[in-house]
Structures are given as C-alpha cells and as structure tokens.
mmCIF file of C-alpha atoms in Angstrom:
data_model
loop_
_atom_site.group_PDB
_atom_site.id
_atom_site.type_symbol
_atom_site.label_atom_id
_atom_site.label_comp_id
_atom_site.label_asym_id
_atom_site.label_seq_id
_atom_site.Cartn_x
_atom_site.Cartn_y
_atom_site.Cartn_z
ATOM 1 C CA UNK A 1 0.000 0.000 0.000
ATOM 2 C CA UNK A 2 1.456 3.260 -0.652
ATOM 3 C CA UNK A 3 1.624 6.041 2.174
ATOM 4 C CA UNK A 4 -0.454 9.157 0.400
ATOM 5 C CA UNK A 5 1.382 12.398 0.117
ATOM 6 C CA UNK A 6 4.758 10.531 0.375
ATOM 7 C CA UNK A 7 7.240 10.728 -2.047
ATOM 8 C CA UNK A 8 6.327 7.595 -3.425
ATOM 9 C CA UNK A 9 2.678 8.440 -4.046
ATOM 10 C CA UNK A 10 3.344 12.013 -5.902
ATOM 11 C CA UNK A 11 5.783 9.747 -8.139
ATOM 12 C CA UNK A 12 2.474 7.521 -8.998
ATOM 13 C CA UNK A 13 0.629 10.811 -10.142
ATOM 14 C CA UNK A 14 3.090 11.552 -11.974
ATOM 15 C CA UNK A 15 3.422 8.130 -13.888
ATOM 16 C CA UNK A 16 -0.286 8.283 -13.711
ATOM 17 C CA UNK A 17 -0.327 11.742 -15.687
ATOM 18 C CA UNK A 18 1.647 9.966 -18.222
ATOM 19 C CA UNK A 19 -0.355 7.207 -19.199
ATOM 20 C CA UNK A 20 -3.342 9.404 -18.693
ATOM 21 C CA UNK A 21 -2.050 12.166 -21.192
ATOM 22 C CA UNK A 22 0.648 10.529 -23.719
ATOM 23 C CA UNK A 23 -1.680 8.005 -24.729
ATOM 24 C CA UNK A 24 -4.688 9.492 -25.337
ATOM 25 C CA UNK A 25 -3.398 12.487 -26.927
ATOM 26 C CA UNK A 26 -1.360 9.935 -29.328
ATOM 27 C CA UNK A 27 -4.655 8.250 -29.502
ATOM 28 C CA UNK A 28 -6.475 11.560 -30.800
ATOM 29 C CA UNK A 29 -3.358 12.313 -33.303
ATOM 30 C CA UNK A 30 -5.718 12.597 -36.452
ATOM 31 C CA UNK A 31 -8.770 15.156 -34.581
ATOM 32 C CA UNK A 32 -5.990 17.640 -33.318
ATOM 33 C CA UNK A 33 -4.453 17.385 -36.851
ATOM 34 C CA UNK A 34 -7.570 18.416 -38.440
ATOM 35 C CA UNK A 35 -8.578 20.727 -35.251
ATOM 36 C CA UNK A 36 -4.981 22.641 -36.406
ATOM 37 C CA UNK A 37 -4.752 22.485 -39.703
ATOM 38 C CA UNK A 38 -8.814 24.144 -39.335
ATOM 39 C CA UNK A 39 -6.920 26.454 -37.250
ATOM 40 C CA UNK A 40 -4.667 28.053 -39.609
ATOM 41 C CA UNK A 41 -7.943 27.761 -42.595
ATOM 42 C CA UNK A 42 -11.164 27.127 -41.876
ATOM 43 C CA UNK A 43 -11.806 25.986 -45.134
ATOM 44 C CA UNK A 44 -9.897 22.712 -45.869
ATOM 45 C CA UNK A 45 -11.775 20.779 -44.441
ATOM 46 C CA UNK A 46 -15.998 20.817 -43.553
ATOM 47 C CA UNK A 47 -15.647 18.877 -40.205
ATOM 48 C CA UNK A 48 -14.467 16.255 -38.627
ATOM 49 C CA UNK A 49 -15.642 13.319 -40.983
ATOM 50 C CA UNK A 50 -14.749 15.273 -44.107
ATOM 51 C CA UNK A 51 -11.295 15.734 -42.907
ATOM 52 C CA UNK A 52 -10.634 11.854 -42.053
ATOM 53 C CA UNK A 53 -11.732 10.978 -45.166
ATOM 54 C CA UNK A 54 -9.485 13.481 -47.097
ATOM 55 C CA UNK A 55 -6.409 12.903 -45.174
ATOM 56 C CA UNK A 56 -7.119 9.055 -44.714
ATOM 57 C CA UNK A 57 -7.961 8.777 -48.094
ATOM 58 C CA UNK A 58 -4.875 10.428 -49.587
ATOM 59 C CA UNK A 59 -2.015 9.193 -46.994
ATOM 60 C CA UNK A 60 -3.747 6.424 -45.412
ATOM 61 C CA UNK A 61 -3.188 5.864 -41.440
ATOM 62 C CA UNK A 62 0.281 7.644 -41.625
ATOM 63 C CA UNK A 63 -1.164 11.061 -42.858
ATOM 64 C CA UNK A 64 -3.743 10.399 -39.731
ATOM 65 C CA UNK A 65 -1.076 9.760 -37.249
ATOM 66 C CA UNK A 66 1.234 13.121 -38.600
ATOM 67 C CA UNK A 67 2.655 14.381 -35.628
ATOM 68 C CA UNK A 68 2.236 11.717 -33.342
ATOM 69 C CA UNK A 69 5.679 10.890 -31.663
ATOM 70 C CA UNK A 70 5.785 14.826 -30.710
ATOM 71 C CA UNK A 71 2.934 14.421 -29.658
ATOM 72 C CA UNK A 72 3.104 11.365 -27.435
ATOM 73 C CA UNK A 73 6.405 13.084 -25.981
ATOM 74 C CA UNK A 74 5.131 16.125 -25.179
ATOM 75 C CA UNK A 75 1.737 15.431 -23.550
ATOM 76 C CA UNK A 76 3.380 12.761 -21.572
ATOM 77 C CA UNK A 77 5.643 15.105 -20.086
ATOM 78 C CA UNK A 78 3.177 17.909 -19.264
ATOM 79 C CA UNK A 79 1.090 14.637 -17.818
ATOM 80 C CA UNK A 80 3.857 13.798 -15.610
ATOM 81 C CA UNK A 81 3.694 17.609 -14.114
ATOM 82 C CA UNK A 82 0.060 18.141 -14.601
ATOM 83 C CA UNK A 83 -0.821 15.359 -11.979
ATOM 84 C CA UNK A 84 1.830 14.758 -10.394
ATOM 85 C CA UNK A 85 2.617 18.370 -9.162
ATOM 86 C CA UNK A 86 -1.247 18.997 -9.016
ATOM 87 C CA UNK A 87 -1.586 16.594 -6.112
ATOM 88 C CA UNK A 88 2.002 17.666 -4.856
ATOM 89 C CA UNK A 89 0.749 21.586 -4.530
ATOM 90 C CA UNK A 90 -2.752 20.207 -3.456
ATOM 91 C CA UNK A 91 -0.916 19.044 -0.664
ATOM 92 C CA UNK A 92 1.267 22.028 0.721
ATOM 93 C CA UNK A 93 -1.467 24.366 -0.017
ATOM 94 C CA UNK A 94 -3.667 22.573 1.952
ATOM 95 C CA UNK A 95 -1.528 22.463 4.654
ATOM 96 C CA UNK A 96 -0.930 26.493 4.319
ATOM 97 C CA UNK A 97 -4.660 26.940 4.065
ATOM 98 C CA UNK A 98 -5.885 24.448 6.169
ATOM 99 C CA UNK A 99 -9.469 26.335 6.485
ATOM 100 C CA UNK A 100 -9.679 27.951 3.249
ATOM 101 C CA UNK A 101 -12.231 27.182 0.262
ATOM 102 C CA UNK A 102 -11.488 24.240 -1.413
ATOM 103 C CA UNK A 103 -12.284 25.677 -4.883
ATOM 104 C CA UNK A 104 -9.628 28.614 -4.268
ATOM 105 C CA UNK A 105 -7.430 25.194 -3.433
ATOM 106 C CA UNK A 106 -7.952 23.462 -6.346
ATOM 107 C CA UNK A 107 -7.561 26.170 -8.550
ATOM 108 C CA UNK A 108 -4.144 27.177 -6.983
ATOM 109 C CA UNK A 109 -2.745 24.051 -7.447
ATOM 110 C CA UNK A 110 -3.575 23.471 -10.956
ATOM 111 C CA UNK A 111 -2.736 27.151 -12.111
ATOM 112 C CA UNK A 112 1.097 25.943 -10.207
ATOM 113 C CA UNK A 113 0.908 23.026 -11.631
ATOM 114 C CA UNK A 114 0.144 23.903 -15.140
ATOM 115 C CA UNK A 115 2.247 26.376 -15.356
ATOM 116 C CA UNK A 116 5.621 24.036 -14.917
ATOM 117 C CA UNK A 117 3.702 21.567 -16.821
ATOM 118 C CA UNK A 118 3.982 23.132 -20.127
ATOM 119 C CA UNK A 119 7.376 24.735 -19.995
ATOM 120 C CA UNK A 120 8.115 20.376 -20.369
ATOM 121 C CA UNK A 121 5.588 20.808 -23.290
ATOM 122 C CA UNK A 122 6.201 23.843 -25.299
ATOM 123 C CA UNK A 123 9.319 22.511 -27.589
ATOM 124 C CA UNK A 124 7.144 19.168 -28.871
ATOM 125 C CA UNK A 125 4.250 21.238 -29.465
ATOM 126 C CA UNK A 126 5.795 24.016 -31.156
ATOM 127 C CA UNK A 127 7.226 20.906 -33.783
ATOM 128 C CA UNK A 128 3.997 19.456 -33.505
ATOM 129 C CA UNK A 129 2.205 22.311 -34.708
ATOM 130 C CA UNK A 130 4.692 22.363 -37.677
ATOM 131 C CA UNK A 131 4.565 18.985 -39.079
ATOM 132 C CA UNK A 132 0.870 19.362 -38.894
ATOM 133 C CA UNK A 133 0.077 22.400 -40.838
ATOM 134 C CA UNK A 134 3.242 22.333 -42.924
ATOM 135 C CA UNK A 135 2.356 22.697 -46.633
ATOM 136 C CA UNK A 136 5.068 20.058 -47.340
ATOM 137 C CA UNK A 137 7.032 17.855 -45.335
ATOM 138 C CA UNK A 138 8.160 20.147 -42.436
ATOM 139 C CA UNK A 139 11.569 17.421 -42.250
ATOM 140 C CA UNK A 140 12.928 14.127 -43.246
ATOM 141 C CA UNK A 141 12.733 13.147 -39.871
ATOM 142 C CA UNK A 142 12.255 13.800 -35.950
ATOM 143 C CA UNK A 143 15.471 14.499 -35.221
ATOM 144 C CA UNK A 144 16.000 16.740 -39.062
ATOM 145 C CA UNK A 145 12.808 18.547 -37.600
ATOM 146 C CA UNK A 146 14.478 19.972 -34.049
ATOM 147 C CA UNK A 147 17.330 20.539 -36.030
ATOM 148 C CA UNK A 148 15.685 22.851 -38.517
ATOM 149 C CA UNK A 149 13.886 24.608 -35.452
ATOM 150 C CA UNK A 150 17.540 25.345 -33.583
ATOM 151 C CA UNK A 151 19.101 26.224 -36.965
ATOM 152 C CA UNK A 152 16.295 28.924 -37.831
ATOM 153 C CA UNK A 153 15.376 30.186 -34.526
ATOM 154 C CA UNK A 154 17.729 28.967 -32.029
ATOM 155 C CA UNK A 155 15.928 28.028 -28.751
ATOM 156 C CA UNK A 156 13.292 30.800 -29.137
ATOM 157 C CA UNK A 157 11.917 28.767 -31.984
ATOM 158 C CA UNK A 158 10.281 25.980 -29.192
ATOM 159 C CA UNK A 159 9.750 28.442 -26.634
ATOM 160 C CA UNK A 160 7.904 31.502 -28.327
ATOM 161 C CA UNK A 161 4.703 29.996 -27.957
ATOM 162 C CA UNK A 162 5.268 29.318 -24.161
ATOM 163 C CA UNK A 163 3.105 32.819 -23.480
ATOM 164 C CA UNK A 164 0.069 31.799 -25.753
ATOM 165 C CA UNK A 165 0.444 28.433 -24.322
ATOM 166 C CA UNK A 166 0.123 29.495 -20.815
ATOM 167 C CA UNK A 167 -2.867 31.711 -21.667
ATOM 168 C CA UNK A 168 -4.492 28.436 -23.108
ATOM 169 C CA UNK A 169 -3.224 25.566 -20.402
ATOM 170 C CA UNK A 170 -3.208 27.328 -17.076
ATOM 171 C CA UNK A 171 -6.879 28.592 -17.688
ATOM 172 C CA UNK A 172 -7.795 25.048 -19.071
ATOM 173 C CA UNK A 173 -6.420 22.842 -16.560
ATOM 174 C CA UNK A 174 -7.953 25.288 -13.536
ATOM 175 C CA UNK A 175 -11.088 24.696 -15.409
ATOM 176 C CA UNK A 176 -10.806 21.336 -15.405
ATOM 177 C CA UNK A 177 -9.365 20.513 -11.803
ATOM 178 C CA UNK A 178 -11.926 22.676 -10.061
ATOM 179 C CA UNK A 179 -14.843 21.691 -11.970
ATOM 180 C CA UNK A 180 -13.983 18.251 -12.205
ATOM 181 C CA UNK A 181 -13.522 17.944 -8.271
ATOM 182 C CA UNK A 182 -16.731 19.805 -8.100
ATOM 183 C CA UNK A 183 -19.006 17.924 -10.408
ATOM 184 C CA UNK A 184 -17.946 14.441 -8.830
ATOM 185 C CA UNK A 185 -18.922 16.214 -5.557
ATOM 186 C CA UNK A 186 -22.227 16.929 -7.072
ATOM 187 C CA UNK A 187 -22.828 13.356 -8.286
ATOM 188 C CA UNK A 188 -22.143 11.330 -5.108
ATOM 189 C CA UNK A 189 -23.612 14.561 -3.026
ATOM 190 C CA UNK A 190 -27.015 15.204 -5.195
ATOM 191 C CA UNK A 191 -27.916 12.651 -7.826
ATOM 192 C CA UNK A 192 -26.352 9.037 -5.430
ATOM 193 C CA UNK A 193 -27.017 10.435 -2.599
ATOM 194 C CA UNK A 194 -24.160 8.401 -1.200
ATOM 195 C CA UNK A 195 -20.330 8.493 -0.168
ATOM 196 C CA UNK A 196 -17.606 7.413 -2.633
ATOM 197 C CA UNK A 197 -16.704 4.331 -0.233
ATOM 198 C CA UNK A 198 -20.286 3.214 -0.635
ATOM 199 C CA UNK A 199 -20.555 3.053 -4.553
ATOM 200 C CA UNK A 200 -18.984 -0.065 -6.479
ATOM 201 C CA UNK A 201 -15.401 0.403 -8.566
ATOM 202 C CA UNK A 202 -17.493 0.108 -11.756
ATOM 203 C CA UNK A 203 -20.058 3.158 -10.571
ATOM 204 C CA UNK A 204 -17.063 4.744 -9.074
ATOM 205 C CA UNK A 205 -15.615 4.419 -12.867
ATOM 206 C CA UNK A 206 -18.447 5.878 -14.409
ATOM 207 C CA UNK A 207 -18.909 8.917 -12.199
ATOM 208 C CA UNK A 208 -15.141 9.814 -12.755
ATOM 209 C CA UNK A 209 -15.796 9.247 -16.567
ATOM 210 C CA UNK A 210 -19.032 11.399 -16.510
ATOM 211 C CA UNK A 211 -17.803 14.540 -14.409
ATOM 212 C CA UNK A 212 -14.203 14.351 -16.890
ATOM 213 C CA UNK A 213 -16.677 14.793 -19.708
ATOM 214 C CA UNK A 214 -18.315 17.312 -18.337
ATOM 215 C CA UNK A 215 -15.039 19.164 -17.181
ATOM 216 C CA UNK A 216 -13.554 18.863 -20.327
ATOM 217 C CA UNK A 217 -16.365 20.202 -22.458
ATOM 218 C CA UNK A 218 -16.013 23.631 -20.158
ATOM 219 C CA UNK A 219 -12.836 23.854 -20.337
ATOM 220 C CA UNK A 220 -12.314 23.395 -24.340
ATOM 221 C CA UNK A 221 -14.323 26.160 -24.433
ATOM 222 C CA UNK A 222 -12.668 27.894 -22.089
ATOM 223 C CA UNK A 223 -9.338 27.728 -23.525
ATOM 224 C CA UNK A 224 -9.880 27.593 -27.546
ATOM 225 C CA UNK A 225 -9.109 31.190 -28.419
ATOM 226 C CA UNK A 226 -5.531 30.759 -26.922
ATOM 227 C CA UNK A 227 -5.281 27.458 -28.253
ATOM 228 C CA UNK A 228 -6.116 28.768 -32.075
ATOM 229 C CA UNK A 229 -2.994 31.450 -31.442
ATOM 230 C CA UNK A 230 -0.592 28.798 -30.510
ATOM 231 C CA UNK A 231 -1.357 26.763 -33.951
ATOM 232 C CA UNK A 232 -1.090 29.879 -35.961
ATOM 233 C CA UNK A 233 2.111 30.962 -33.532
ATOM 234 C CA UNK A 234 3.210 27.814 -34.486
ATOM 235 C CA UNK A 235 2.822 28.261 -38.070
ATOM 236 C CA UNK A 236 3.862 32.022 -38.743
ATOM 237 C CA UNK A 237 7.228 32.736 -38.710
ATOM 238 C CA UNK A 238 8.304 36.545 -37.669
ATOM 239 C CA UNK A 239 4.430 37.023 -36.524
ATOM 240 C CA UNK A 240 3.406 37.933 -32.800
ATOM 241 C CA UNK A 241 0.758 37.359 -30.533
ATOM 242 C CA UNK A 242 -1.108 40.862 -31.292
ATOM 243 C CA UNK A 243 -0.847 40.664 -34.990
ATOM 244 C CA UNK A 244 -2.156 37.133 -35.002
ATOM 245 C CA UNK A 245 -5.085 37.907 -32.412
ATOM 246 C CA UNK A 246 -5.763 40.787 -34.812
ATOM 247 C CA UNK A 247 -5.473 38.656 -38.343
ATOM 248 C CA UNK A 248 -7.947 36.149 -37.003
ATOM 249 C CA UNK A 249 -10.640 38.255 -35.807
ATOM 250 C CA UNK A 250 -13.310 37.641 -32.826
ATOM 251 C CA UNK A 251 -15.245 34.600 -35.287
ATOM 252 C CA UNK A 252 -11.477 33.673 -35.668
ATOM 253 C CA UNK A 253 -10.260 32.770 -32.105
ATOM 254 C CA UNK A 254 -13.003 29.487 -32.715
ATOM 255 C CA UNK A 255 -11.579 27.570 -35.762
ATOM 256 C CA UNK A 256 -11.653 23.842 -34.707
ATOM 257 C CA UNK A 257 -13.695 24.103 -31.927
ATOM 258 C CA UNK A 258 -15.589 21.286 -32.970
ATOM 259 C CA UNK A 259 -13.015 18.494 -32.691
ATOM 260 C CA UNK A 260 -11.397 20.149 -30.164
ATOM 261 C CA UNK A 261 -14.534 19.433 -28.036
ATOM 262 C CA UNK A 262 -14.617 16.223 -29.232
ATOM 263 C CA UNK A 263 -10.654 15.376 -28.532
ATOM 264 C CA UNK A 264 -10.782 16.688 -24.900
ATOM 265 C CA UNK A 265 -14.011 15.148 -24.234
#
C-alpha cells in the first residue's frame, strides 16, 4: 500500500499523468491534426468526418497519425507535471490553508501546476504544430525537424509559444481541476445520494468518466481562443501574438472548436 502524500505516491501521479495524457493524446493524433490544420484555414476541411476521409484517403493511417511521436512526448511530459505536481501543490497548499475554500485550493494548485507543466511541453508542441500544418514535409525526420527549429530560430523557436500556451493551459487545466472535483462532488452529493466508499469500482468508474466529460467540455471552451494562437504561432514565422489575435478576428479565435470538443471530451 502506498503512504499518500509521500514521495512515493506524488511519483504515482506523476506516472499516472503519463499514461493518462501521452496516450490518449497519441490516440487523438488525427482530430488535433484536423482541429490545427482548421486552425490556420477554416476551409480545408468541412468537419471532422470530411477531414478523415481526405487525409485518410490520400495518406492512409500515416497522414492520420502526422505528428504523433511529438505528440506522445510532449503530452506525456506535461502529464507527468500536470498530476503529479497537481496533487504535490494540493498538498502544501492545503496544509498552508488548512481552512480555506477548497475551490480557491484546487484552482491554486492546478494554475502551479500547469504552469511548470507546459514549460516540459512547449518545444514538442511548437514541432507538432509544424509537421501538422506544414504545406510540405516540415523534415525528413524527428530528429531533421528539431534541427531545422535550432538552426532557424535557435531556442526561441520551441519556446515563443510558451506565453500563448500558458494563456491556453493554465486557464484550461484550472477549469478542469476545479470543476472536475466539483461535479464528482455533485454526483455522489445530489444525484447518489451516497459516499464514494459506498458506490462499487465500476459506478465509481463511471462517475469519474461522466464529471471528466463534463469538465472537459467547459474547459475546451474555455481555452480555444488561446489554443487557435498557438497553432497559428506555431505556423507564422516573424508574426506575434497581437498581430495574429488581430489577423484572425473575434469569429477567428473558434476555428476547430468542434473536434477540439470532441478530442478533450
């Protein structure tokens, strides 16, 4: 049995976070593909179906799966510090606020958390975004593509969407903590009428299933507009934050928030 809040247990989150994120962001390769490339035009593709069929049709389940080992590296990283320092902060905050409202709690920790989370992110999902939405092949290879990066734009290159990133993941993921937390609250509180400990694994399953719908839906929505910057950050050498927020508009800021919905949910 392992002691919780020891050492040993934050180290679980953390291997917990990347299982939970590496794999099914690899698993939903081909929507964020689309979601981007709908990013950067809104017209290639007419939705989610229409783009599987062009891309599958055309390059078959490696044009799907464009992008994937970035991908797979990257969100299993941020996993490891999404969950593992979300529980870690959870922790000494609680212990610093030992009285205070668990909301303000939960939201603390995952705003900390987050925010270390995706400096381990930022480099695979600026070459992510690349390979994605490149008109050609971006590189021969994984290791051609971070060259090309370092040789263009030295370390900036993976890091100048760290900014736009934040403004996307730290809102998203306190989102997603608090109301997560909060809905499962609401389920066993309001609608079982009955303590966790009382409820079989397999209902226990479904309510954690049910409220990470739920939390993910709000918090797509929540984040999209900074998410649609990083793609076209991503994608637009020279360009800034400002100048991008001001090409794409106020309709803008929501290309792909469709499958975006549909990825995180």
């Amino acid at each position: 049995m392992i002691e919780i809040h020891s050492p040993t247990y934050f180290a679980c989150c953390g291997i917990g976070g990347i299982l939970a994120c590496g794999t099914t962001h690899f698993a939903m390769t081909p929507v964020d593909m689309l979601k981007c490339r709908m990013q950067i035009d809104s017209t290639v593709y007419r939705g989610i179906l229409d783009g599987l069929r062009k891309v599958g049709g055309a390059q078959g389940l490696r044009g799907l799966y464009l992008g994937g080992l970035p991908t797979l590296l990257g969100y299993s990283m941020q996993g490891m510090g999404k969950y593992g320092f979300y529980e870690y902060f959870k922790y000494r905050y609680a212990q610093a606020m030992p009285t205070g409202n668990q909301t303000v709690l939960y939201l603390a920790a995952s705003a900390t958390a987050e925010s270390l989370a995706d400096i381990m992110l930022c480099p695979m999902e600026a070459y992510k975004v690349r390979v994605q939405t490149a008109g050609t092949p971006f590189a021969s290879g994984f290791r051609d593509g971070l060259r090309r990066i370092y040789r263009t734009e030295g370390m900036h290159g993976f890091y100048k969407g760290l900014v736009p990133l934040w403004m996307r993941q730290i809102p998203y993921t306190m989102v997603k903590f608090a109301s997560f937390e909060n809905i499962v609250a609401g389920i066993y509180g309001r609608v079982l009428r009955r303590r966790k400990a009382q409820v079989s694994k397999g209902k226990q399953l479904g309510v954690t299933f049910a409220a990470g719908y739920m939390a993910g839906v709000l918090c797509a929505v929540v984040s999209h507009p900074a998410d649609t910057v990083v793609s076209k950050l991503n994608n637009s050498e020279g360009a800034g934050v400002a100048q991008i927020v001001r090409r794409l508009g106020a309709r803008g800021v929501w290309a792909g928030l469709g499958p975006r919905i549909f990825m995180i949910g």
